[in-house]
mmCIF file of C-alpha atoms and ligand atoms in Angstrom:
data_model
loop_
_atom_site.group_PDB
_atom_site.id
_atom_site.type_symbol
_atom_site.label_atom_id
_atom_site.label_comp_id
_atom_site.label_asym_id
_atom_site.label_seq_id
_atom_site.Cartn_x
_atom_site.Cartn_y
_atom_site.Cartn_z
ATOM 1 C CA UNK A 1 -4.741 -7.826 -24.432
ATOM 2 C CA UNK A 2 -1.421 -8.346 -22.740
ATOM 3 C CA UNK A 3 0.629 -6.291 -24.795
ATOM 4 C CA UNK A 4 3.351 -8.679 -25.338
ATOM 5 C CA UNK A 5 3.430 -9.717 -21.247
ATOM 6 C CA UNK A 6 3.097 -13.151 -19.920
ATOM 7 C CA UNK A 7 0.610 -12.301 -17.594
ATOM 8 C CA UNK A 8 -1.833 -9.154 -17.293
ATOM 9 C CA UNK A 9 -0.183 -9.137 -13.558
ATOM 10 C CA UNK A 10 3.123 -8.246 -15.414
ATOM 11 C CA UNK A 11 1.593 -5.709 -17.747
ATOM 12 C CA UNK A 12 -0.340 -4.661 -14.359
ATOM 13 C CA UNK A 13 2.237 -4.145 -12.658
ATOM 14 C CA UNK A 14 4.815 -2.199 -15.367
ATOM 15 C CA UNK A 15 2.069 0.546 -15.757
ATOM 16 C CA UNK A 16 2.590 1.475 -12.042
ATOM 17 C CA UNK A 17 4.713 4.351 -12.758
ATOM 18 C CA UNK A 18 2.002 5.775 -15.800
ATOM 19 C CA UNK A 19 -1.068 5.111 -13.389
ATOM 20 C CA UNK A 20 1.129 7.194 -10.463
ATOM 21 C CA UNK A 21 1.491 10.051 -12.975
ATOM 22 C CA UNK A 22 -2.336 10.270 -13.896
ATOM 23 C CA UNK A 23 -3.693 9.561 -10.711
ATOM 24 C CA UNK A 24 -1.570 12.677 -9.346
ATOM 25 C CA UNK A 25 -2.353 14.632 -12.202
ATOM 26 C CA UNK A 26 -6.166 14.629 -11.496
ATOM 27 C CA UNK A 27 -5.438 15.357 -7.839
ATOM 28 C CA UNK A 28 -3.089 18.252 -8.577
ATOM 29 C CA UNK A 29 -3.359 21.539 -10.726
ATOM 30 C CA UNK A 30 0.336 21.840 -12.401
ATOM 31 C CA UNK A 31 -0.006 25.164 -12.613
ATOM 32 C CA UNK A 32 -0.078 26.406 -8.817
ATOM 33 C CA UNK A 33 1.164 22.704 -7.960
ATOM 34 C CA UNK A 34 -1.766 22.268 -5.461
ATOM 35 C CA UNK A 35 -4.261 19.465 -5.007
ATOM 36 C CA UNK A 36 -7.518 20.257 -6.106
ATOM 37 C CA UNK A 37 -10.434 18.475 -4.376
ATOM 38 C CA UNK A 38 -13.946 18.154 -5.910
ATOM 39 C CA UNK A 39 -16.633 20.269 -3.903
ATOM 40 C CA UNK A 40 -16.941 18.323 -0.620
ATOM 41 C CA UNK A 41 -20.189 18.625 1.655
ATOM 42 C CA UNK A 42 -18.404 19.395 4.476
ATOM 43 C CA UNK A 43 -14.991 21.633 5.718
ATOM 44 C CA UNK A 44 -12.150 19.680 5.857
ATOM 45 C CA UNK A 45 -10.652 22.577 8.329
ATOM 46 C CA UNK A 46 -13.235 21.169 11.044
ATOM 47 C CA UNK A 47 -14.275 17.452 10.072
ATOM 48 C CA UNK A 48 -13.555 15.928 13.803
ATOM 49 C CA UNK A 49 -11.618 12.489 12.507
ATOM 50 C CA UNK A 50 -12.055 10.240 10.358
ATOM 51 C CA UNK A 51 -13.008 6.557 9.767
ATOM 52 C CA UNK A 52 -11.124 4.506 7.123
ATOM 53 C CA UNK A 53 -12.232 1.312 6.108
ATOM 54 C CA UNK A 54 -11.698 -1.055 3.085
ATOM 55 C CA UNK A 55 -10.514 -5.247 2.639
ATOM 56 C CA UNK A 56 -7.575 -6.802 1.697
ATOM 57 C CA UNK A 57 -5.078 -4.668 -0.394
ATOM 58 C CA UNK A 58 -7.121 -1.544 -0.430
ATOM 59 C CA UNK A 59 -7.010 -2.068 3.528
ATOM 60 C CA UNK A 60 -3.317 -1.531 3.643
ATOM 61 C CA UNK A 61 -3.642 1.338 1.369
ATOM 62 C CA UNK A 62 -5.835 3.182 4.002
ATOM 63 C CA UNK A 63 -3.342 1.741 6.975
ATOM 64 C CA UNK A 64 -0.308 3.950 4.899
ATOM 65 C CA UNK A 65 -3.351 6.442 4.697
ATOM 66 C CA UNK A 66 -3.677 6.808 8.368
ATOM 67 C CA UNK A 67 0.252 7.638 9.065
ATOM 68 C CA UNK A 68 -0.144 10.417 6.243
ATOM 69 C CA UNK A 69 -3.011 11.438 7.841
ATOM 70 C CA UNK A 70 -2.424 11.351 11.810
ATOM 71 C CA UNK A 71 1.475 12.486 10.861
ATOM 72 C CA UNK A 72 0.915 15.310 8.546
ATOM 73 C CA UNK A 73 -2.733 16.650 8.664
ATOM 74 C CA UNK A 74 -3.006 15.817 12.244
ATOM 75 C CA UNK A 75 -6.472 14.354 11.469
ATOM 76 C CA UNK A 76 -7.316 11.568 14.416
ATOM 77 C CA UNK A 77 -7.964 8.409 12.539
ATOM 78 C CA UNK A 78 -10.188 5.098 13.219
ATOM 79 C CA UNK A 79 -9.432 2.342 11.128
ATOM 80 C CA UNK A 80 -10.922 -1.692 10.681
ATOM 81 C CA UNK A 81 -11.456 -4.423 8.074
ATOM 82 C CA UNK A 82 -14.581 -4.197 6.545
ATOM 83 C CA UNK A 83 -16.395 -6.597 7.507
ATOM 84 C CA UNK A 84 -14.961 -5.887 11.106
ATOM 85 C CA UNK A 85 -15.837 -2.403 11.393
ATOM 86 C CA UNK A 86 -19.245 -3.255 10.477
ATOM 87 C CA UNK A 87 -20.502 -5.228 13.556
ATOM 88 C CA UNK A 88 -17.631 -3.225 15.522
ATOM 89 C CA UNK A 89 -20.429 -0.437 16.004
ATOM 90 C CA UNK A 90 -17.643 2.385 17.200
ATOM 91 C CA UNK A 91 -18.900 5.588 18.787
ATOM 92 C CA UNK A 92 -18.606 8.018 15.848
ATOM 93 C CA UNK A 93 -19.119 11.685 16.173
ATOM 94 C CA UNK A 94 -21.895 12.638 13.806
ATOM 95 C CA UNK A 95 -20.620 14.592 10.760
ATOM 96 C CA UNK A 96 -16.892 12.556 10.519
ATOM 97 C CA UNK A 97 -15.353 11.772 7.709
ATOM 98 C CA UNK A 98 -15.592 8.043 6.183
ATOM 99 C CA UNK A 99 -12.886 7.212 3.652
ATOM 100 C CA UNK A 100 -14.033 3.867 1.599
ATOM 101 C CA UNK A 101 -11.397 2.493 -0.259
ATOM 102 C CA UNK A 102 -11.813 0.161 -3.329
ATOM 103 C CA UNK A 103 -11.368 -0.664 -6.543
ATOM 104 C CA UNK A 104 -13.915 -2.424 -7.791
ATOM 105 C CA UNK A 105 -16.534 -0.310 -5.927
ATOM 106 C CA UNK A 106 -18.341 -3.741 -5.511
ATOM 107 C CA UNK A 107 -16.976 -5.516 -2.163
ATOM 108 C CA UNK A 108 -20.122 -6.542 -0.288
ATOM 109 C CA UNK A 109 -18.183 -5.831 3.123
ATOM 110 C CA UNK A 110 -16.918 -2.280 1.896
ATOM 111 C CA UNK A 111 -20.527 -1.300 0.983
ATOM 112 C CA UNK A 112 -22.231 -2.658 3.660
ATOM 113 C CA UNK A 113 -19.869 -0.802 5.894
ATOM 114 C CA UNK A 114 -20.636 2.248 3.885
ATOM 115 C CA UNK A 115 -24.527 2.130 4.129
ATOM 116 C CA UNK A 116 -23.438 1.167 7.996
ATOM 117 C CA UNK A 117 -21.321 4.473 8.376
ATOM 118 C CA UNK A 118 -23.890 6.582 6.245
ATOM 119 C CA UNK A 119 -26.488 5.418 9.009
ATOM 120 C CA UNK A 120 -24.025 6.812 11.992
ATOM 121 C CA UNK A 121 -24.270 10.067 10.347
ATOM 122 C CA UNK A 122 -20.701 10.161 8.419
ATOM 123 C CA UNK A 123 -19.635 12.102 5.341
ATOM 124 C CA UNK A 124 -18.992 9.380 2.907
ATOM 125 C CA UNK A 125 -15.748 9.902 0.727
ATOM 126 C CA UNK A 126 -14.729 6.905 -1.480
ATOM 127 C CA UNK A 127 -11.790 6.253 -2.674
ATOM 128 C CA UNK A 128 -12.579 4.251 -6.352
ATOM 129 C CA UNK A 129 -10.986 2.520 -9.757
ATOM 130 C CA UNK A 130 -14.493 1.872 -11.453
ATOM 131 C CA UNK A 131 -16.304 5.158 -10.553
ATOM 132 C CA UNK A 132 -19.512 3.910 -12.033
ATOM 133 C CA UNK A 133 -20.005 1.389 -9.298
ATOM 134 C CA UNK A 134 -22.220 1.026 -6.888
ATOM 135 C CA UNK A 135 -20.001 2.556 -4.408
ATOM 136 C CA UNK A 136 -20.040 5.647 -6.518
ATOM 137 C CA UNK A 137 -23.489 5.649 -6.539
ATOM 138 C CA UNK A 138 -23.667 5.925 -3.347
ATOM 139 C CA UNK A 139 -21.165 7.626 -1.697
ATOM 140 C CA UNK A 140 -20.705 12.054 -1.400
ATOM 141 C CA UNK A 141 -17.730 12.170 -2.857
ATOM 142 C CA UNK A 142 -15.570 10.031 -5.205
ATOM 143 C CA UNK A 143 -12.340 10.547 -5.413
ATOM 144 C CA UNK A 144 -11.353 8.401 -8.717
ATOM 145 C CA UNK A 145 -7.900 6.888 -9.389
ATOM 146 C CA UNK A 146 -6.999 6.347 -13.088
ATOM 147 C CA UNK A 147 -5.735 3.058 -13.044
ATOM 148 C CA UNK A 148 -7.410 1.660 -15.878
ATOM 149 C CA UNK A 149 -9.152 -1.797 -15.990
ATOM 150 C CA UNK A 150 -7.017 -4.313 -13.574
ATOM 151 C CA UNK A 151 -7.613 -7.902 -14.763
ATOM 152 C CA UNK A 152 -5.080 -9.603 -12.369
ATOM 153 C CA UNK A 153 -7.007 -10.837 -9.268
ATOM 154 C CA UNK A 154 -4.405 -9.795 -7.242
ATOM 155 C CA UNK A 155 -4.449 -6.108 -7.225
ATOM 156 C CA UNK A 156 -1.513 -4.347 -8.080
ATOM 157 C CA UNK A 157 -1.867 -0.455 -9.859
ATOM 158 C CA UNK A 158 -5.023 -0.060 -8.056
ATOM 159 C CA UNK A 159 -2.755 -0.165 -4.718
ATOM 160 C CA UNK A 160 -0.088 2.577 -5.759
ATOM 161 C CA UNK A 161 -3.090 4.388 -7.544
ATOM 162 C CA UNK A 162 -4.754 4.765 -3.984
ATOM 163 C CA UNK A 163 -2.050 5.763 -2.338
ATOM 164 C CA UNK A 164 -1.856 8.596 -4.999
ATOM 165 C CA UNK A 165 -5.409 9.740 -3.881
ATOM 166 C CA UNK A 166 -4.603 9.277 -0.243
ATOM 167 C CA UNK A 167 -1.235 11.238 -0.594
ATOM 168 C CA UNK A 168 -2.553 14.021 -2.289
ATOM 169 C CA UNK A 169 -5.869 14.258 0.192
ATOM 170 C CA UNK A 170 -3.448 14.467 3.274
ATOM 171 C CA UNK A 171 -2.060 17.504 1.711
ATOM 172 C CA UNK A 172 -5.451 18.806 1.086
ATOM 173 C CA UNK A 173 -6.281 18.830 4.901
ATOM 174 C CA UNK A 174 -2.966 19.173 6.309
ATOM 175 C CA UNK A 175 -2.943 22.703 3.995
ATOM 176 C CA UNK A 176 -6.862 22.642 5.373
ATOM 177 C CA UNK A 177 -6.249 22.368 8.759
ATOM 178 C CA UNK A 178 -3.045 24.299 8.891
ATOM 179 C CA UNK A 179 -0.951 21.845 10.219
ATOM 180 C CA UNK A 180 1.710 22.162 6.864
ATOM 181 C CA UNK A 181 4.261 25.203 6.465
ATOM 182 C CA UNK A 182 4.433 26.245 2.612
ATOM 183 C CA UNK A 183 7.911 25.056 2.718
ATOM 184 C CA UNK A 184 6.303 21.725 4.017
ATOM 185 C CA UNK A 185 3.698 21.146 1.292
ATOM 186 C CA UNK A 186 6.213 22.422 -1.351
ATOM 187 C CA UNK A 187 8.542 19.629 -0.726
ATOM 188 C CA UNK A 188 5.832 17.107 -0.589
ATOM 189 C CA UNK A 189 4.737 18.376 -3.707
ATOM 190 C CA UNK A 190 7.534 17.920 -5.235
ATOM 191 C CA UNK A 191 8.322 14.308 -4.024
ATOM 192 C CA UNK A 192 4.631 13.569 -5.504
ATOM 193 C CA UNK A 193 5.531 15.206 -8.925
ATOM 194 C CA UNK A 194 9.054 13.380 -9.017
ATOM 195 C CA UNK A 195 7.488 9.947 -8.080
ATOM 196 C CA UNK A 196 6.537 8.935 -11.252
ATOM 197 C CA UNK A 197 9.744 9.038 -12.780
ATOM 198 C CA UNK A 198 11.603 7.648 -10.124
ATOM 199 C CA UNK A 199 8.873 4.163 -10.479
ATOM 200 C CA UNK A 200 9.837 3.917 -13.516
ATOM 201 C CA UNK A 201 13.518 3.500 -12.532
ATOM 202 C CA UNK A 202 11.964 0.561 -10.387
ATOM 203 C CA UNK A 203 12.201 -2.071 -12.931
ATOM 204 C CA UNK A 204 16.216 -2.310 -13.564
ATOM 205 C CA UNK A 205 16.257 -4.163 -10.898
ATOM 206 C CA UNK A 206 14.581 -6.830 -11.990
ATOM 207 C CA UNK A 207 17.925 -9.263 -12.047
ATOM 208 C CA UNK A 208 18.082 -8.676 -8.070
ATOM 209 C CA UNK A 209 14.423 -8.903 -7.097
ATOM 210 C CA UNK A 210 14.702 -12.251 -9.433
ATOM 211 C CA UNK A 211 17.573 -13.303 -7.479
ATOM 212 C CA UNK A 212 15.291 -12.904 -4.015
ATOM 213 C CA UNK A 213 12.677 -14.643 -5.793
ATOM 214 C CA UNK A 214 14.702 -17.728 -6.108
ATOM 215 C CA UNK A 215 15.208 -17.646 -2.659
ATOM 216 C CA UNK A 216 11.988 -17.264 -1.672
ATOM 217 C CA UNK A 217 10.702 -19.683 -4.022
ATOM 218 C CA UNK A 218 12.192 -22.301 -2.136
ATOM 219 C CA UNK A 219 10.583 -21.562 1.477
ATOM 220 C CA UNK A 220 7.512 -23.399 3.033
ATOM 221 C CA UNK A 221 6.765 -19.777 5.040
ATOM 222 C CA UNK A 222 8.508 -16.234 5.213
ATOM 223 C CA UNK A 223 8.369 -13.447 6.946
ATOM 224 C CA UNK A 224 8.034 -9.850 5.905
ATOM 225 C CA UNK A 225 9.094 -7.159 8.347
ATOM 226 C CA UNK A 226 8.826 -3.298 7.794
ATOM 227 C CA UNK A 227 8.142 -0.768 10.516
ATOM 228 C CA UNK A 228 5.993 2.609 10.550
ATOM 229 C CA UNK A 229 4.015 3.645 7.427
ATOM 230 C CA UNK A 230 6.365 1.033 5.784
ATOM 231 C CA UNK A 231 4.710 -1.886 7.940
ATOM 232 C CA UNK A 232 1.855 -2.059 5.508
ATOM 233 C CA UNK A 233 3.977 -2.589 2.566
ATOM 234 C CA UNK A 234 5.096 -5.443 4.418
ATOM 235 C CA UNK A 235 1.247 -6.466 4.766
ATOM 236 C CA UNK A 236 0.913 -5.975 1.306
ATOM 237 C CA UNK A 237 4.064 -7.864 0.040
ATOM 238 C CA UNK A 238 3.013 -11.435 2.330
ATOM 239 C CA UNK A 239 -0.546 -11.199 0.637
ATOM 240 C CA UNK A 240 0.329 -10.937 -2.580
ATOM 241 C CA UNK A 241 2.841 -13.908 -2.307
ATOM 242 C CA UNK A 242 0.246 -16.296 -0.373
ATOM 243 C CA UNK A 243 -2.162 -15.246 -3.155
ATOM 244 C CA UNK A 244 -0.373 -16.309 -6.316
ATOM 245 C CA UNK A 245 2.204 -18.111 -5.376
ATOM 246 C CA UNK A 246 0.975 -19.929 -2.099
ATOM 247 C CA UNK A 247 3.842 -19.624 0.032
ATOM 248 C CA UNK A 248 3.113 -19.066 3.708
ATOM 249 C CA UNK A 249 4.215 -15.714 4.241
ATOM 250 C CA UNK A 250 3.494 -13.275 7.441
ATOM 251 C CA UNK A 251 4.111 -9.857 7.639
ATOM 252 C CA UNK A 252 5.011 -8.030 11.386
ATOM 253 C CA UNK A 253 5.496 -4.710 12.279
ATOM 254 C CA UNK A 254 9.830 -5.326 12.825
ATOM 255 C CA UNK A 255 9.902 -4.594 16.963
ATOM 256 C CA UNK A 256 7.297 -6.764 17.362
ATOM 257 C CA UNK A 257 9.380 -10.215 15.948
ATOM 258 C CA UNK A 258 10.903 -10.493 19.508
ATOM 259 C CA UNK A 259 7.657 -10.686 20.961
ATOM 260 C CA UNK A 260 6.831 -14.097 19.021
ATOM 261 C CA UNK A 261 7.849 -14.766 15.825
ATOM 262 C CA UNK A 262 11.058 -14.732 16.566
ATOM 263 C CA UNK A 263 10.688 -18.711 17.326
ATOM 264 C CA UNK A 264 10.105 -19.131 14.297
ATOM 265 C CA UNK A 265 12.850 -18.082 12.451
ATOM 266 C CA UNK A 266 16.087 -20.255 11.425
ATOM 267 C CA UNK A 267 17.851 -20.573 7.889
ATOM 268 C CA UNK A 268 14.693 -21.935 6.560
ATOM 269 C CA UNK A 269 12.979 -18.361 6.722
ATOM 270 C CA UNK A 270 13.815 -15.787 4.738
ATOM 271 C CA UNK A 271 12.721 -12.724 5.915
ATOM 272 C CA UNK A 272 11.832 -9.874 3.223
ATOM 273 C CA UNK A 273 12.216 -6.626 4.748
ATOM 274 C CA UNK A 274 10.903 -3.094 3.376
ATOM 275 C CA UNK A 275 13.659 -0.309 4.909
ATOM 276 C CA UNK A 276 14.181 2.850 3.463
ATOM 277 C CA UNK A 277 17.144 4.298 5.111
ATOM 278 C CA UNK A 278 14.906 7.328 6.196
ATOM 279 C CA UNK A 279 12.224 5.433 8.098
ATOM 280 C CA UNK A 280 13.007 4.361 11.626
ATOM 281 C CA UNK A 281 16.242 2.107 9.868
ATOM 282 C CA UNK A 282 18.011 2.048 12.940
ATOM 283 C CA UNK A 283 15.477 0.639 14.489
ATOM 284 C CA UNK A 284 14.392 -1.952 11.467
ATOM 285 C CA UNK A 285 18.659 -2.605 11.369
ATOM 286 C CA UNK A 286 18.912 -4.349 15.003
ATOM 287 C CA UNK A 287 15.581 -5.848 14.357
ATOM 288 C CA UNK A 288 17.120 -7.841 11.281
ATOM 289 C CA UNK A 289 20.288 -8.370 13.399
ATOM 290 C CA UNK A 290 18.301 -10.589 15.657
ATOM 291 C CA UNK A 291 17.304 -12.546 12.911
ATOM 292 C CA UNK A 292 20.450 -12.925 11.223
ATOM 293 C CA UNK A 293 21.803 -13.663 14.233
ATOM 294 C CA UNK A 294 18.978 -16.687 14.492
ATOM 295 C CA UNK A 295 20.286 -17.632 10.854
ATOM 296 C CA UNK A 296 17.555 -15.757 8.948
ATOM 297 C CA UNK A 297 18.258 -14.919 5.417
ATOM 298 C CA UNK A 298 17.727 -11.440 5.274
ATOM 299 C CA UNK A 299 16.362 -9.984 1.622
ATOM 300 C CA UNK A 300 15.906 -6.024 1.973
ATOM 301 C CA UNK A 301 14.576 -3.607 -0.031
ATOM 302 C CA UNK A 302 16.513 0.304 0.307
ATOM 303 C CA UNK A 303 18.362 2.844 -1.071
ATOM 304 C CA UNK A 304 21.763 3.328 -1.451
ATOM 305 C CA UNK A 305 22.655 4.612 2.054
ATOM 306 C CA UNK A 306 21.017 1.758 3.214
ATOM 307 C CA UNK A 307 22.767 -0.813 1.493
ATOM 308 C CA UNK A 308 25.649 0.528 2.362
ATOM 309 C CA UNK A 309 24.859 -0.646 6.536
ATOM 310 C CA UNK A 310 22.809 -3.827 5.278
ATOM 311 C CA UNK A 311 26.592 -4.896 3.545
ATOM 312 C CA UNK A 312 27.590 -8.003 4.678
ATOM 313 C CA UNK A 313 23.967 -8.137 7.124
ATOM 314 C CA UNK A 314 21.868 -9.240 4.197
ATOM 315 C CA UNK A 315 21.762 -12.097 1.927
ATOM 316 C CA UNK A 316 20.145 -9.851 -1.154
ATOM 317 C CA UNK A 317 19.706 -6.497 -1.337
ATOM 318 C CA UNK A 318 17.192 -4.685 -3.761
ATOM 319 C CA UNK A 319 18.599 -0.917 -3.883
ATOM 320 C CA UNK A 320 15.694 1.479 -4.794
ATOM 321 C CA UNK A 321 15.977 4.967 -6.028
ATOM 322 C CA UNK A 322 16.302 7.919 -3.527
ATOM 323 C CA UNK A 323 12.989 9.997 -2.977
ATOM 324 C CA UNK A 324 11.449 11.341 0.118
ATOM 325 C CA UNK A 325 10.386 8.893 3.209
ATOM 326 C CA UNK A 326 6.673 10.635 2.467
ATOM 327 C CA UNK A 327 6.652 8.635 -0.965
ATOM 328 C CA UNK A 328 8.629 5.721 0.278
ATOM 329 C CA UNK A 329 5.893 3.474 0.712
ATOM 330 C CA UNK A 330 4.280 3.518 -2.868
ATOM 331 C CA UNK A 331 7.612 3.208 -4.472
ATOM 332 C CA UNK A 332 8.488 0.461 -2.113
ATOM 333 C CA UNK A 333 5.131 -1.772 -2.744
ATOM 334 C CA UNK A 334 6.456 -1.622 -6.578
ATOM 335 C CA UNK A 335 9.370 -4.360 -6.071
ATOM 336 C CA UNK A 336 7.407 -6.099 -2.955
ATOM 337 C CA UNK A 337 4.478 -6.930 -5.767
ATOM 338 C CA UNK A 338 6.975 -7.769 -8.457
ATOM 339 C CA UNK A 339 8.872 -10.312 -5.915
ATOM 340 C CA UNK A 340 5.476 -12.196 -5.204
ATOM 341 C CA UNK A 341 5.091 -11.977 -9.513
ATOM 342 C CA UNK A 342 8.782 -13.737 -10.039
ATOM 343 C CA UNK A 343 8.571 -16.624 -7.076
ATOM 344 C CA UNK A 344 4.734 -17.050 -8.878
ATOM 345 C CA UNK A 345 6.400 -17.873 -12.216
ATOM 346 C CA UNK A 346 9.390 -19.914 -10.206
ATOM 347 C CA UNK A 347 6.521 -21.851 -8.598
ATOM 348 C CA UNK A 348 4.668 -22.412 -12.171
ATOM 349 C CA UNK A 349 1.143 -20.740 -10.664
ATOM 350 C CA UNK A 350 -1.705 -19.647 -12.352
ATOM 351 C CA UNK A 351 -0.685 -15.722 -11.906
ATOM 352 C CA UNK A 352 -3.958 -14.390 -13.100
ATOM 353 C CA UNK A 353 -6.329 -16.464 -11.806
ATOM 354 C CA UNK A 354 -5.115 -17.885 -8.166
ATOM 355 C CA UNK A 355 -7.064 -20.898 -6.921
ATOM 356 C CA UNK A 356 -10.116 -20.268 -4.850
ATOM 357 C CA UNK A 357 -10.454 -16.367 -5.236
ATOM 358 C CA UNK A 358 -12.361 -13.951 -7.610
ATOM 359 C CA UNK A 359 -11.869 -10.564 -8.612
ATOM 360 C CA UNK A 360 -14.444 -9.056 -6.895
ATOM 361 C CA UNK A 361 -16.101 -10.399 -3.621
ATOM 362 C CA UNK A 362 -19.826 -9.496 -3.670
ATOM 363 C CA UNK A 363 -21.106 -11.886 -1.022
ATOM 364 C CA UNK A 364 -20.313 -10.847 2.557
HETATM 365 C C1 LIG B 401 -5.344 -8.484 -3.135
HETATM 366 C C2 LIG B 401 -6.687 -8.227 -3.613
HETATM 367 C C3 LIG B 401 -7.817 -8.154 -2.629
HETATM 368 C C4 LIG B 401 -8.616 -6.853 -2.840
HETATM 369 C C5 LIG B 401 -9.853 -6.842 -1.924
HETATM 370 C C6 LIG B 401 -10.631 -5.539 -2.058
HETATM 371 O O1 LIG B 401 -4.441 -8.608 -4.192
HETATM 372 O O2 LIG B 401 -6.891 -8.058 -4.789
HETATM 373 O O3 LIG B 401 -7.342 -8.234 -1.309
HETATM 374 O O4 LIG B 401 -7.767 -5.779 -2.585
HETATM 375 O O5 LIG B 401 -10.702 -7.919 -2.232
HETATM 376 O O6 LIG B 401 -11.142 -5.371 -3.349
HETATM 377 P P1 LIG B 401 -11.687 -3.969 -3.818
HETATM 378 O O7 LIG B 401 -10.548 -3.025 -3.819
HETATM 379 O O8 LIG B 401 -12.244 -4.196 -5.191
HETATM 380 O O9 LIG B 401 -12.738 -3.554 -2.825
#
């Protein structure tokens, strides 16, 4: 059931911080506070690169994968659609590692890719909710989140629930591959084991993001910026609003507005944006200036230090809890989901069911 929610996507999306805290806590032994990975069939000191593939949400999961894993474990990573990658037919070296992402193990483009990438000779990793899939069945290595069922169509705990799994496997290799200092992997350890609790402060802010929604609400089409590993969060927040609420929305890497979008924009627009204060915000800051300055509304997601520049630059300002800019972009996707959830109920939407798509795509 619903548990007292309106909507399983509200009861979905409360049990982010719980799913979080399980998720890590098969990853991780609490006792030496290291991840601990299942036996893997090859050495994660010497796999050459790897290939990351995976549709819709579970896509942007594995784009925030490939900053954690090009950034910290200095692993060279490929990365495509599904059903992209598929017919893309990219020299692999024989004996890479392919990282499937999914949560309902069933996504007719995510498995043919696999049985295409199992063909080219790669280690097959997947990343799944329902374990006993046929993903699972056939892939080397399943690394399981613990999200529990998800009923919503739109997926929302399966996304922070990935990241979990991705997170804690860049630690893996980077500690693998040497490329982390034990001072290094402490602190991301810690801003893993502090994440849950700091989700959960998430949701008193539910007067603000409610106060975006009703901005939003009112647009024909809006724009979500974010830059580096906070870009897909972006991606992530303008799907979930043009799935269940059917608002235009596009998301943009930030520097890249001036090189088009920026036509677009006038007070009609609003323009969501996903800035931490410790992820390239000076950079994100004169990118919203040109909009403002174009008479976009500008609705931002931070923290406090943050806010405290976006004063009197933004329209609404959601101000997030402090943690470190390696776990800024699962917290961050917490509000951007629950903003497409409040315009949803504005707009009077069928939240758990959205018009024309299913839960899980088995035809290709
Ligand atoms: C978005 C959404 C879809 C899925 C995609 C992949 O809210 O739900 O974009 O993320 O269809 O599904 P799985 O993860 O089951 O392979």
């Amino acid at each position: 059931g619903k548990d007292g929610y309106r909507h399983y996507m509200e009861k979905e999306l409360h049990e982010h911080p719980v799913v979080i805290g399980q998720t890590l806590q098969r990853m991780i032994d609490p006792a030496t506070r290291r991840v601990v990975l299942p036996d893997l069939p090859f050495d994660l000191a010497t796999v050459p690169r790897a290939v990351v593939t995976a549709c819709g949400s579970a896509f942007y999961a594995g784009m925030i994968g490939r900053y954690w894993l090009e950034e910290l474990a200095r692993l060279p990573v490929d990365i495509d659609v599904a059903s992209e990658m598929r017919y893309r037919n990219p020299p692999l070296t024989p004996g890479g590692m392919a990282l499937l992402i999914s949560q309902s193990g069933e996504t007719a483009d995510t498995l043919a890719a696999m049985r295409a990438l199992r063909a080219d000779k790669q280690h097959i990793v997947s990343v799944l909710n329902m374990e006993q899939s046929t993903m699972g069945r056939e892939s080397d290595v399943v690394l399981g989140m613990v999200a529990g069922p998800e009923i919503s169509v739109a997926s929302t705990k399966a996304f922070t629930a990935q990241l979990s799994v991705l997170a804690s496997l860049t630690v893996a290799i980077g500690r693998a591959r040497g490329t982390l200092s034990e001072a290094r992997e402490d602190a991301l350890m810690s801003a893993l084991f502090d994440l849950p609790s700091r989700a959960a402060e998430v949701f008193t802010n539910g007067d603000a993001i409610r106060s975006m929604a009703a901005i939003v609400a009112k647009a024909r089409d809006v724009l979500y910026l974010g830059r580096g590993i906070c870009f897909p969060v972006a991606l992530e927040g303008a799907l979930k609003l043009k799935e269940i609420s059917y608002i235009h929305a596009e998301a943009y890497a930030a520097g890249e507005m001036k090189h088009g979008p920026i036509s677009l924009i006038d007070s009609s627009v609003p323009i969501v944006a996903i800035a931490p204060s410790t992820i390239l915000f000076d950079k994100v800051l004169s990118n919203l200036q040109e909009a403002r300055a174009r008479g976009g509304k500008l609705l931002v997601f931070t923290d406090a230090a943050g806010a405290r520049r976006l004063k009197g630059v933004a329209e609404e300002i959601v101000v997030l809890p402090d943690v470190d800019a390696f776990v800024a972009p699962i917290l961050y996707t917490i509000p951007v989901q629950f903003l497409a959830y409040e315009v949803a109920l504005l707009k009077g939407t069928d939240v758990d069911q959205p018009r024309n798509l299913a839960k899980s795509v088995t035809v290709e």
